[in-house]
Amino acid sequence: MTLKALVLCSDEKILRVLRRVLSDLEIGLEHCPSDADSAIQRLTRQRFEALIVDCNDPSTAALVLKSARTAPCNKRAVAVAIIDGSTGVRSAFEMGAHFALYKPISTERAKAS
């Protein structure tokens, strides 16, 4: 069984780090730039073990994280919020995230998380 993570992020630097880290962990990565509709469509049709969402747009992040919880095949997926100083940890958890990664993302920090 191949593990998969859906990543909703438009930042190329973050995406490069996540690709490297997930590849080292033998987890496949499916990328959605920042389109909530395509992310939600994938969440309702495919199973993912992890969902990683950049919270630079909190309303989009909240919508995608909520959709993951209501999709039968992904309600147990681990949800990770990528946050900066403007988005607090508390609001990330209120959106439905299990973990939070602070920007700027480094390989070491992503591996540790």
Short mmCIF file of C-alpha atoms in Angstrom, two decimals:
data_model
loop_
_atom_site.label_atom_id
_atom_site.label_comp_id
_atom_site.label_asym_id
_atom_site.label_seq_id
_atom_site.Cartn_x
_atom_site.Cartn_y
_atom_site.Cartn_z
CA MET A 1 0.00 0.00 0.00
CA THR A 2 1.37 3.38 -1.01
CA LEU A 3 0.94 6.26 1.41
CA LYS A 4 -0.22 9.55 -0.10
CA ALA A 5 -0.38 13.15 1.07
CA LEU A 6 -2.41 15.92 -0.50
CA VAL A 7 -0.63 19.28 -0.31
CA LEU A 8 -2.52 22.54 -0.82
CA CYS A 9 0.19 25.16 -1.18
CA SER A 10 1.26 27.73 -3.77
CA ASP A 11 4.73 28.44 -2.34
CA GLU A 12 7.38 26.65 -4.43
CA LYS A 13 9.99 26.72 -1.65
CA ILE A 14 7.67 25.01 0.79
CA LEU A 15 6.63 22.52 -1.86
CA ARG A 16 10.28 21.60 -2.59
CA VAL A 17 10.96 20.95 1.09
CA LEU A 18 7.81 18.87 1.48
CA ARG A 19 8.58 16.84 -1.65
CA ARG A 20 12.02 16.01 -0.30
CA VAL A 21 10.81 15.10 3.18
CA LEU A 22 7.81 13.07 2.02
CA SER A 23 9.94 11.27 -0.55
CA ASP A 24 12.43 10.30 2.17
CA LEU A 25 9.50 8.88 4.15
CA GLU A 26 8.23 7.05 1.04
CA ILE A 27 5.02 9.06 0.99
CA GLY A 28 3.64 10.13 -2.37
CA LEU A 29 2.71 13.78 -2.82
CA GLU A 30 -0.24 15.15 -4.78
CA HIS A 31 -0.16 18.89 -5.23
CA CYS A 32 -3.01 21.39 -5.45
CA PRO A 33 -1.61 24.92 -5.92
CA SER A 34 -4.30 26.87 -4.02
CA ASP A 35 -7.57 25.76 -5.55
CA ALA A 36 -9.96 24.64 -2.82
CA ASP A 37 -12.40 23.13 -5.32
CA SER A 38 -9.89 20.74 -6.87
CA ALA A 39 -8.57 19.81 -3.41
CA ILE A 40 -12.08 19.04 -2.17
CA GLN A 41 -12.81 17.05 -5.30
CA ARG A 42 -9.71 14.92 -4.71
CA LEU A 43 -10.59 14.49 -1.04
CA THR A 44 -13.99 13.07 -1.92
CA ARG A 45 -12.62 10.65 -4.53
CA GLN A 46 -9.24 9.47 -3.24
CA ARG A 47 -7.84 8.32 0.06
CA PHE A 48 -4.97 10.28 1.60
CA GLU A 49 -3.10 9.49 4.79
CA ALA A 50 -2.13 13.14 5.25
CA LEU A 51 -3.43 16.55 4.26
CA ILE A 52 -1.00 19.47 4.38
CA VAL A 53 -2.59 22.91 3.97
CA ASP A 54 -0.91 26.30 3.76
CA CYS A 55 -3.04 28.65 5.86
CA ASN A 56 -2.05 31.87 4.06
CA ASP A 57 -5.75 32.04 3.08
CA PRO A 58 -7.55 30.97 6.29
CA SER A 59 -11.00 30.63 4.71
CA THR A 60 -9.71 28.28 1.99
CA ALA A 61 -7.68 26.30 4.53
CA ALA A 62 -10.69 25.95 6.84
CA LEU A 63 -12.92 24.82 3.97
CA VAL A 64 -10.46 22.15 2.82
CA LEU A 65 -9.75 20.88 6.34
CA LYS A 66 -13.48 20.69 7.11
CA SER A 67 -14.11 18.84 3.84
CA ALA A 68 -11.47 16.27 4.76
CA ARG A 69 -13.29 15.56 8.02
CA THR A 70 -16.61 15.04 6.23
CA ALA A 71 -15.23 12.86 3.42
CA PRO A 72 -15.66 9.24 4.54
CA CYS A 73 -12.37 8.07 3.03
CA ASN A 74 -10.31 10.90 4.57
CA LYS A 75 -11.83 11.65 7.95
CA ARG A 76 -8.88 9.89 9.63
CA ALA A 77 -6.19 11.60 7.55
CA VAL A 78 -3.58 13.49 9.55
CA ALA A 79 -4.08 17.21 8.95
CA VAL A 80 -1.10 19.56 9.04
CA ALA A 81 -1.47 23.34 8.88
CA ILE A 82 1.39 25.49 7.61
CA ILE A 83 1.16 28.76 9.49
CA ASP A 84 2.99 32.05 9.84
CA GLY A 85 2.85 34.82 12.42
CA SER A 86 -0.59 36.02 11.31
CA THR A 87 -2.28 32.63 11.79
CA GLY A 88 -2.10 31.34 15.32
CA VAL A 89 -1.78 27.72 16.37
CA ARG A 90 -5.12 27.88 18.09
CA SER A 91 -6.92 28.96 14.92
CA ALA A 92 -5.14 26.20 12.95
CA PHE A 93 -6.42 23.61 15.43
CA GLU A 94 -9.89 25.15 15.34
CA MET A 95 -9.85 24.69 11.54
CA GLY A 96 -9.26 20.98 12.08
CA ALA A 97 -5.48 20.59 11.95
CA HIS A 98 -3.75 18.00 14.12
CA PHE A 99 -0.29 19.54 13.75
CA ALA A 100 1.14 22.92 12.80
CA LEU A 101 4.34 23.77 10.92
CA TYR A 102 5.65 27.31 11.19
CA LYS A 103 6.99 29.23 8.22
CA PRO A 104 9.69 29.34 7.07
CA ILE A 105 9.68 25.56 6.57
CA SER A 106 13.04 23.83 6.78
CA THR A 107 13.84 20.22 5.97
CA GLU A 108 14.85 19.54 9.57
CA ARG A 109 11.69 21.07 11.02
CA ALA A 110 9.45 19.23 8.55
CA LYS A 111 11.16 15.89 9.29
CA ALA A 112 10.81 16.40 13.03
CA SER A 113 7.12 17.13 12.66
#
